[in-house]
PDB file of C-alpha atoms in Angstrom:
ATOM      1  CA  THR A   4       9.016 -12.998  -6.376  1.00 51.00           C
ATOM      2  CA  GLN A   5       6.292 -10.948  -8.021  1.00 51.00           C
ATOM      3  CA  LEU A   6       3.097 -12.965  -7.877  1.00 72.00           C
ATOM      4  CA  LEU A   7       0.586 -10.347  -9.022  1.00 90.00           C
ATOM      5  CA  GLU A   8       0.912  -8.971 -12.526  1.00 94.00           C
ATOM      6  CA  GLN A   9      -0.893  -5.767 -13.343  1.00 95.00           C
ATOM      7  CA  SER A  10      -1.476  -4.559 -16.875  1.00 96.00           C
ATOM      8  CA  PRO A  11      -1.095  -2.229 -18.518  1.00 96.00           C
ATOM      9  CA  GLN A  12       1.682  -0.607 -16.529  1.00 95.00           C
ATOM     10  CA  PHE A  13       0.881   2.852 -17.911  1.00 96.00           C
ATOM     11  CA  LEU A  14      -2.266   4.200 -19.536  1.00 97.00           C
ATOM     12  CA  SER A  15      -2.987   7.685 -20.862  1.00 97.00           C
ATOM     13  CA  ILE A  16      -6.477   8.378 -22.167  1.00 97.00           C
ATOM     14  CA  GLN A  17      -8.842  11.241 -22.926  1.00 97.00           C
ATOM     15  CA  GLU A  18     -11.689  12.250 -20.678  1.00 97.00           C
ATOM     16  CA  GLY A  19     -14.823  10.276 -21.479  1.00 97.00           C
ATOM     17  CA  GLU A  20     -13.077   7.104 -22.654  1.00 97.00           C
ATOM     18  CA  ASN A  21     -13.614   3.707 -21.080  1.00 98.00           C
ATOM     19  CA  LEU A  22     -10.750   1.536 -19.836  1.00 97.00           C
ATOM     20  CA  THR A  23     -10.017  -1.770 -18.175  1.00 98.00           C
ATOM     21  CA  VAL A  24      -6.997  -2.691 -16.085  1.00 97.00           C
ATOM     22  CA  TYR A  25      -6.086  -6.213 -15.080  1.00 97.00           C
ATOM     23  CA  CYS A  26      -4.565  -7.995 -12.136  1.00 96.00           C
ATOM     24  CA  ASN A  27      -3.435 -11.589 -12.744  1.00 95.00           C
ATOM     25  CA  SER A  28      -1.812 -14.322 -10.728  1.00 92.00           C
ATOM     26  CA  SER A  29      -1.137 -18.035 -10.796  1.00 89.00           C
ATOM     27  CA  SER A  30      -2.025 -18.145  -7.106  1.00 89.00           C
ATOM     28  CA  VAL A  31      -5.458 -18.368  -5.532  1.00 91.00           C
ATOM     29  CA  PHE A  32      -6.329 -15.584  -3.130  1.00 91.00           C
ATOM     30  CA  SER A  33      -8.864 -15.529  -0.338  1.00 90.00           C
ATOM     31  CA  SER A  34      -9.497 -11.861  -1.060  1.00 91.00           C
ATOM     32  CA  LEU A  35      -8.362  -9.157  -3.403  1.00 93.00           C
ATOM     33  CA  GLN A  36      -8.295  -5.434  -2.768  1.00 95.00           C
ATOM     34  CA  TRP A  37      -8.025  -2.485  -5.142  1.00 97.00           C
ATOM     35  CA  TYR A  38      -6.472   0.804  -4.025  1.00 96.00           C
ATOM     36  CA  ARG A  39      -5.975   4.159  -5.727  1.00 97.00           C
ATOM     37  CA  GLN A  40      -2.987   6.301  -4.880  1.00 95.00           C
ATOM     38  CA  GLU A  41      -2.721   9.950  -5.864  1.00 93.00           C
ATOM     39  CA  PRO A  42       0.705  11.585  -6.193  1.00 88.00           C
ATOM     40  CA  GLY A  43       2.299  12.341  -2.836  1.00 86.00           C
ATOM     41  CA  GLU A  44      -0.397  10.506  -0.869  1.00 90.00           C
ATOM     42  CA  GLY A  45      -0.914   7.065   0.599  1.00 93.00           C
ATOM     43  CA  PRO A  46      -3.113   4.491  -1.172  1.00 94.00           C
ATOM     44  CA  VAL A  47      -6.832   4.515  -0.381  1.00 94.00           C
ATOM     45  CA  LEU A  48      -8.986   1.390  -0.536  1.00 94.00           C
ATOM     46  CA  LEU A  49     -11.591   1.279  -3.319  1.00 96.00           C
ATOM     47  CA  VAL A  50     -13.018  -2.206  -2.885  1.00 95.00           C
ATOM     48  CA  THR A  51     -12.446  -5.683  -1.506  1.00 94.00           C
ATOM     49  CA  VAL A  52     -13.684  -8.775  -3.360  1.00 94.00           C
ATOM     50  CA  VAL A  53     -13.798 -12.176  -1.704  1.00 93.00           C
ATOM     51  CA  THR A  54     -16.067 -14.475  -3.729  1.00 93.00           C
ATOM     52  CA  GLY A  55     -15.127 -16.006  -7.084  1.00 94.00           C
ATOM     53  CA  GLY A  56     -17.143 -14.331  -9.842  1.00 95.00           C
ATOM     54  CA  GLU A  57     -18.073 -11.408  -7.624  1.00 95.00           C
ATOM     55  CA  VAL A  58     -18.824  -8.075  -9.280  1.00 97.00           C
ATOM     56  CA  LYS A  59     -18.854  -4.816  -7.330  1.00 97.00           C
ATOM     57  CA  LYS A  60     -19.690  -1.358  -8.580  1.00 97.00           C
ATOM     58  CA  LEU A  61     -18.518   1.946  -7.189  1.00 95.00           C
ATOM     59  CA  LYS A  62     -20.120   4.710  -9.260  1.00 95.00           C
ATOM     60  CA  ARG A  63     -18.323   4.493 -12.639  1.00 97.00           C
ATOM     61  CA  LEU A  64     -15.917   1.788 -11.471  1.00 97.00           C
ATOM     62  CA  THR A  65     -16.743  -1.912 -11.859  1.00 98.00           C
ATOM     63  CA  PHE A  66     -14.593  -4.552 -10.184  1.00 97.00           C
ATOM     64  CA  GLN A  67     -14.684  -8.237 -10.965  1.00 97.00           C
ATOM     65  CA  PHE A  68     -13.022 -11.158  -9.191  1.00 96.00           C
ATOM     66  CA  GLY A  69     -12.292 -14.159 -11.398  1.00 95.00           C
ATOM     67  CA  ASP A  70     -14.204 -17.393 -10.863  1.00 95.00           C
ATOM     68  CA  ALA A  71     -11.022 -19.148  -9.746  1.00 94.00           C
ATOM     69  CA  ARG A  72     -10.018 -16.220  -7.499  1.00 93.00           C
ATOM     70  CA  LYS A  73      -6.705 -15.807  -9.333  1.00 93.00           C
ATOM     71  CA  ASP A  74      -7.417 -12.622 -11.237  1.00 94.00           C
ATOM     72  CA  SER A  75      -9.398  -9.416 -11.161  1.00 96.00           C
ATOM     73  CA  SER A  76     -10.293  -6.512 -13.403  1.00 97.00           C
ATOM     74  CA  LEU A  77     -11.229  -2.895 -12.904  1.00 97.00           C
ATOM     75  CA  HIS A  78     -13.339  -1.200 -15.556  1.00 98.00           C
ATOM     76  CA  ILE A  79     -13.840   2.567 -15.553  1.00 98.00           C
ATOM     77  CA  THR A  80     -16.652   4.053 -17.617  1.00 98.00           C
ATOM     78  CA  ALA A  81     -16.394   7.590 -18.967  1.00 98.00           C
ATOM     79  CA  ALA A  82     -13.097   8.356 -17.248  1.00 97.00           C
ATOM     80  CA  GLN A  83     -12.613  11.775 -15.694  1.00 97.00           C
ATOM     81  CA  PRO A  84      -9.424  13.681 -14.785  1.00 96.00           C
ATOM     82  CA  GLY A  85     -10.180  12.956 -11.127  1.00 95.00           C
ATOM     83  CA  ASP A  86      -9.620   9.253 -11.868  1.00 96.00           C
ATOM     84  CA  THR A  87      -5.930   9.955 -12.484  1.00 96.00           C
ATOM     85  CA  GLY A  88      -3.686   7.994 -10.155  1.00 96.00           C
ATOM     86  CA  LEU A  89      -1.922   4.722  -9.490  1.00 96.00           C
ATOM     87  CA  TYR A  90      -4.255   1.725  -9.215  1.00 97.00           C
ATOM     88  CA  LEU A  91      -2.907  -1.078  -7.070  1.00 96.00           C
ATOM     89  CA  CYS A  92      -4.269  -4.560  -6.516  1.00 95.00           C
ATOM     90  CA  ILE A  93      -3.259  -6.723  -3.602  1.00 93.00           C
ATOM     91  CA  GLY A  94      -4.127 -10.320  -2.906  1.00 91.00           C
ATOM     92  CA  GLY A  95      -4.573 -11.739   0.558  1.00 88.00           C
ATOM     93  CA  ASN A  96      -3.580 -15.295   1.426  1.00 82.00           C
ATOM     94  CA  ASN A  97      -2.184 -17.153   4.442  1.00 76.00           C
ATOM     95  CA  ARG A  98      -1.616 -14.064   6.591  1.00 77.00           C
ATOM     96  CA  LYS A  99       0.229 -12.392   3.757  1.00 82.00           C
ATOM     97  CA  LEU A 100      -0.538  -9.596   1.334  1.00 87.00           C
ATOM     98  CA  ILE A 101       0.898  -9.772  -2.179  1.00 89.00           C
ATOM     99  CA  TRP A 102       1.137  -6.474  -4.056  1.00 91.00           C
ATOM    100  CA  GLY A 103       1.039  -5.749  -7.742  1.00 91.00           C
ATOM    101  CA  LEU A 104       3.218  -2.952  -9.139  1.00 92.00           C
ATOM    102  CA  GLY A 105       0.222  -0.916 -10.189  1.00 94.00           C
ATOM    103  CA  THR A 106      -1.271   0.698 -13.261  1.00 96.00           C
ATOM    104  CA  SER A 107      -0.526   4.393 -13.612  1.00 96.00           C
ATOM    105  CA  LEU A 108      -3.541   6.086 -15.200  1.00 97.00           C
ATOM    106  CA  ALA A 109      -3.592   9.593 -16.629  1.00 97.00           C
ATOM    107  CA  VAL A 110      -6.915  11.007 -17.801  1.00 97.00           C
ATOM    108  CA  ASN A 111      -6.438  14.109 -19.912  1.00 96.00           C
ATOM    109  CA  PRO A 112      -9.126  16.810 -20.101  1.00 95.00           C
TER     110      PRO A 112
ATOM    111  CA  ASP B1128     -12.544  10.448  10.483  1.00 67.00           C
ATOM    112  CA  VAL B1129     -10.135   7.574  11.024  1.00 70.00           C
ATOM    113  CA  LYS B1130      -6.575   8.602  10.683  1.00 90.00           C
ATOM    114  CA  VAL B1131      -3.020   7.376  10.326  1.00 95.00           C
ATOM    115  CA  THR B1132      -0.521  10.157  10.901  1.00 95.00           C
ATOM    116  CA  GLN B1133       3.121  10.046   9.927  1.00 95.00           C
ATOM    117  CA  SER B1134       5.444  12.406  11.732  1.00 89.00           C
ATOM    118  CA  SER B1135       7.252  13.953   8.784  1.00 89.00           C
ATOM    119  CA  ARG B1136       6.199  14.397   5.154  1.00 93.00           C
ATOM    120  CA  TYR B1137       9.700  15.242   3.944  1.00 95.00           C
ATOM    121  CA  LEU B1138      13.120  14.563   5.475  1.00 96.00           C
ATOM    122  CA  VAL B1139      16.656  15.104   4.244  1.00 97.00           C
ATOM    123  CA  LYS B1140      19.405  13.263   6.118  1.00 97.00           C
ATOM    124  CA  ARG B1141      23.077  12.576   5.628  1.00 97.00           C
ATOM    125  CA  THR B1142      24.666   9.159   5.212  1.00 98.00           C
ATOM    126  CA  GLY B1143      25.298   7.554   8.590  1.00 97.00           C
ATOM    127  CA  GLU B1144      22.685   9.546  10.482  1.00 97.00           C
ATOM    128  CA  LYS B1145      20.063   7.818  12.614  1.00 97.00           C
ATOM    129  CA  VAL B1146      16.536   8.375  11.339  1.00 97.00           C
ATOM    130  CA  PHE B1147      13.249   7.945  13.199  1.00 97.00           C
ATOM    131  CA  LEU B1148       9.957   7.757  11.354  1.00 97.00           C
ATOM    132  CA  GLU B1149       6.903   7.742  13.565  1.00 97.00           C
ATOM    133  CA  CYS B1150       3.377   6.619  12.820  1.00 97.00           C
ATOM    134  CA  VAL B1151       0.263   7.007  14.965  1.00 97.00           C
ATOM    135  CA  GLN B1152      -3.197   5.533  14.330  1.00 96.00           C
ATOM    136  CA  ASP B1153      -6.434   6.364  16.107  1.00 95.00           C
ATOM    137  CA  MET B1154      -8.466   3.291  15.109  1.00 92.00           C
ATOM    138  CA  ASP B1155      -7.336   0.881  17.843  1.00 93.00           C
ATOM    139  CA  HIS B1156      -5.954  -1.461  15.167  1.00 94.00           C
ATOM    140  CA  GLU B1157      -3.900  -4.445  16.255  1.00 93.00           C
ATOM    141  CA  ASN B1158      -1.802  -4.539  13.095  1.00 94.00           C
ATOM    142  CA  MET B1159       0.585  -1.901  11.833  1.00 96.00           C
ATOM    143  CA  PHE B1160       2.906  -1.982   8.846  1.00 96.00           C
ATOM    144  CA  TRP B1161       5.860  -0.129   7.370  1.00 97.00           C
ATOM    145  CA  TYR B1162       6.332  -0.193   3.593  1.00 96.00           C
ATOM    146  CA  ARG B1163       8.708   1.542   1.251  1.00 96.00           C
ATOM    147  CA  GLN B1164       7.635   2.479  -2.245  1.00 95.00           C
ATOM    148  CA  ASP B1165      10.065   2.847  -5.135  1.00 94.00           C
ATOM    149  CA  PRO B1166       9.397   3.348  -8.846  1.00 89.00           C
ATOM    150  CA  GLY B1167       9.314   0.034 -10.672  1.00 87.00           C
ATOM    151  CA  LEU B1168       9.437  -1.957  -7.432  1.00 90.00           C
ATOM    152  CA  GLY B1169       6.025  -1.176  -5.972  1.00 89.00           C
ATOM    153  CA  LEU B1170       5.304  -1.368  -2.263  1.00 92.00           C
ATOM    154  CA  ARG B1171       7.595  -3.628  -0.278  1.00 94.00           C
ATOM    155  CA  LEU B1172       6.964  -4.631   3.317  1.00 94.00           C
ATOM    156  CA  ILE B1173       9.754  -3.756   5.736  1.00 97.00           C
ATOM    157  CA  TYR B1174       8.226  -4.841   9.062  1.00 97.00           C
ATOM    158  CA  PHE B1175       4.843  -5.366  10.555  1.00 94.00           C
ATOM    159  CA  SER B1176       3.552  -5.589  14.103  1.00 96.00           C
ATOM    160  CA  TYR B1177       0.505  -7.567  15.193  1.00 93.00           C
ATOM    161  CA  ASP B1178       0.494  -6.418  18.810  1.00 93.00           C
ATOM    162  CA  VAL B1179       2.346  -4.212  21.261  1.00 94.00           C
ATOM    163  CA  LYS B1180       6.008  -5.215  21.446  1.00 92.00           C
ATOM    164  CA  MET B1181       5.447  -7.869  18.752  1.00 94.00           C
ATOM    165  CA  LYS B1182       6.992  -7.586  15.313  1.00 95.00           C
ATOM    166  CA  GLU B1183       7.747  -9.661  12.267  1.00 94.00           C
ATOM    167  CA  LYS B1184      10.197  -9.054   9.462  1.00 95.00           C
ATOM    168  CA  GLY B1185       8.772  -8.297   6.088  1.00 93.00           C
ATOM    169  CA  ASP B1186      10.436  -8.768   2.728  1.00 92.00           C
ATOM    170  CA  ILE B1187      13.211  -6.167   3.131  1.00 96.00           C
ATOM    171  CA  PRO B1188      14.073  -5.683   6.829  1.00 97.00           C
ATOM    172  CA  GLU B1189      17.826  -5.242   6.379  1.00 96.00           C
ATOM    173  CA  GLY B1190      19.025  -1.853   7.607  1.00 96.00           C
ATOM    174  CA  TYR B1191      15.810  -1.171   9.521  1.00 98.00           C
ATOM    175  CA  SER B1192      14.409  -1.794  12.970  1.00 97.00           C
ATOM    176  CA  VAL B1193      11.023  -1.029  14.518  1.00 97.00           C
ATOM    177  CA  SER B1194       9.499  -0.275  17.873  1.00 97.00           C
ATOM    178  CA  ARG B1195       5.932  -0.676  19.104  1.00 97.00           C
ATOM    179  CA  GLU B1196       5.688   0.282  22.773  1.00 96.00           C
ATOM    180  CA  LYS B1197       2.079   1.454  22.559  1.00 96.00           C
ATOM    181  CA  LYS B1198      -0.760   0.099  20.460  1.00 96.00           C
ATOM    182  CA  GLU B1199      -1.292   3.322  18.552  1.00 96.00           C
ATOM    183  CA  ARG B1200       2.346   4.040  17.703  1.00 97.00           C
ATOM    184  CA  PHE B1201       4.735   2.216  15.379  1.00 97.00           C
ATOM    185  CA  SER B1202       8.195   3.614  14.737  1.00 97.00           C
ATOM    186  CA  LEU B1203      10.649   2.795  11.981  1.00 98.00           C
ATOM    187  CA  ILE B1204      14.335   3.319  12.728  1.00 98.00           C
ATOM    188  CA  LEU B1205      17.215   3.557  10.305  1.00 97.00           C
ATOM    189  CA  GLU B1206      20.258   3.053  12.531  1.00 94.00           C
ATOM    190  CA  SER B1207      22.715   4.383   9.950  1.00 97.00           C
ATOM    191  CA  ALA B1208      21.043   5.843   6.894  1.00 97.00           C
ATOM    192  CA  SER B1209      22.443   5.038   3.482  1.00 97.00           C
ATOM    193  CA  THR B1210      21.713   6.535   0.079  1.00 97.00           C
ATOM    194  CA  ASN B1211      19.891   3.372  -1.052  1.00 97.00           C
ATOM    195  CA  GLN B1212      17.331   4.050   1.661  1.00 98.00           C
ATOM    196  CA  THR B1213      16.143   7.150  -0.155  1.00 98.00           C
ATOM    197  CA  SER B1214      12.493   6.345  -0.726  1.00 97.00           C
ATOM    198  CA  MET B1215       8.859   7.016   0.108  1.00 96.00           C
ATOM    199  CA  TYR B1216       7.954   5.335   3.398  1.00 97.00           C
ATOM    200  CA  LEU B1217       4.329   4.447   4.033  1.00 97.00           C
ATOM    201  CA  CYS B1218       2.816   3.408   7.343  1.00 97.00           C
ATOM    202  CA  ALA B1219      -0.472   1.530   7.476  1.00 96.00           C
ATOM    203  CA  SER B1220      -2.753  -0.048  10.031  1.00 95.00           C
ATOM    204  CA  SER B1221      -5.431  -2.715   9.808  1.00 93.00           C
ATOM    205  CA  TRP B1222      -7.883  -4.794  11.839  1.00 89.00           C
ATOM    206  CA  SER B1223      -6.284  -7.969  10.519  1.00 84.00           C
ATOM    207  CA  GLU B1224      -3.133  -9.131   8.751  1.00 79.00           C
ATOM    208  CA  THR B1225      -4.862  -9.246   5.375  1.00 80.00           C
ATOM    209  CA  GLY B1226      -7.694  -6.781   5.854  1.00 84.00           C
ATOM    210  CA  GLU B1227      -8.232  -3.255   4.601  1.00 89.00           C
ATOM    211  CA  LEU B1228      -5.155  -1.092   5.052  1.00 92.00           C
ATOM    212  CA  PHE B1229      -5.402   2.504   6.175  1.00 94.00           C
ATOM    213  CA  PHE B1230      -2.364   4.438   5.064  1.00 95.00           C
ATOM    214  CA  GLY B1231      -0.687   7.588   6.246  1.00 95.00           C
ATOM    215  CA  GLU B1232       0.298  10.283   3.778  1.00 93.00           C
ATOM    216  CA  GLY B1233       3.841   8.985   3.497  1.00 95.00           C
ATOM    217  CA  SER B1234       7.282  10.248   4.463  1.00 96.00           C
ATOM    218  CA  ARG B1235       9.644  11.026   1.635  1.00 96.00           C
ATOM    219  CA  LEU B1236      13.191  10.469   2.861  1.00 97.00           C
ATOM    220  CA  THR B1237      16.255  11.642   0.969  1.00 97.00           C
ATOM    221  CA  VAL B1238      19.652  10.448   2.169  1.00 98.00           C
ATOM    222  CA  LEU B1239      22.580  12.477   0.818  1.00 96.00           C
TER     223      LEU B1239
END
């Protein structure tokens, strides 16, 4: 059963544009992690959020955890080709990790 | 640099062959995981291990077994490979069952 919905599934934008991707669930999570995966490589952790309403920034990336800890968003400002990849969110709860299917982002020069 | 190393980046095997995928981590992590990743299905947990010689089935353990004889090494075994096991296999390790995952580069297995 897929408990984490990510949207959009695919996104193709031009360099310099802003974008937001979403991760939604009906379940409450104790933590939520965002990873980026480049083609042919394993995912790499970007951020972990644990507190409802928490906002974390990583250069041009802004992550927000929903107040109810059921959803999260990732906003990228002025996207660059190096941001291209698969963005995955995973929720942690009760010794278990729940994965979303990811948002595949292509940033064109 | 912390590192998770998978033994083979690319493998091609025939149906019925036995396949070993090895994973080594240098971070002294208790927890190690094997996932497979398929388009449209995301990452699915095959097995995980929370200590030496300890293992738990994940969401799709059928057709796979694992071995963890040493803390740093976690092996995935396909006793008799089948074409539906063609996939990208990812090993990961972590301090805790739900903490940050450190992934290897992946092993892309093709079963003919």
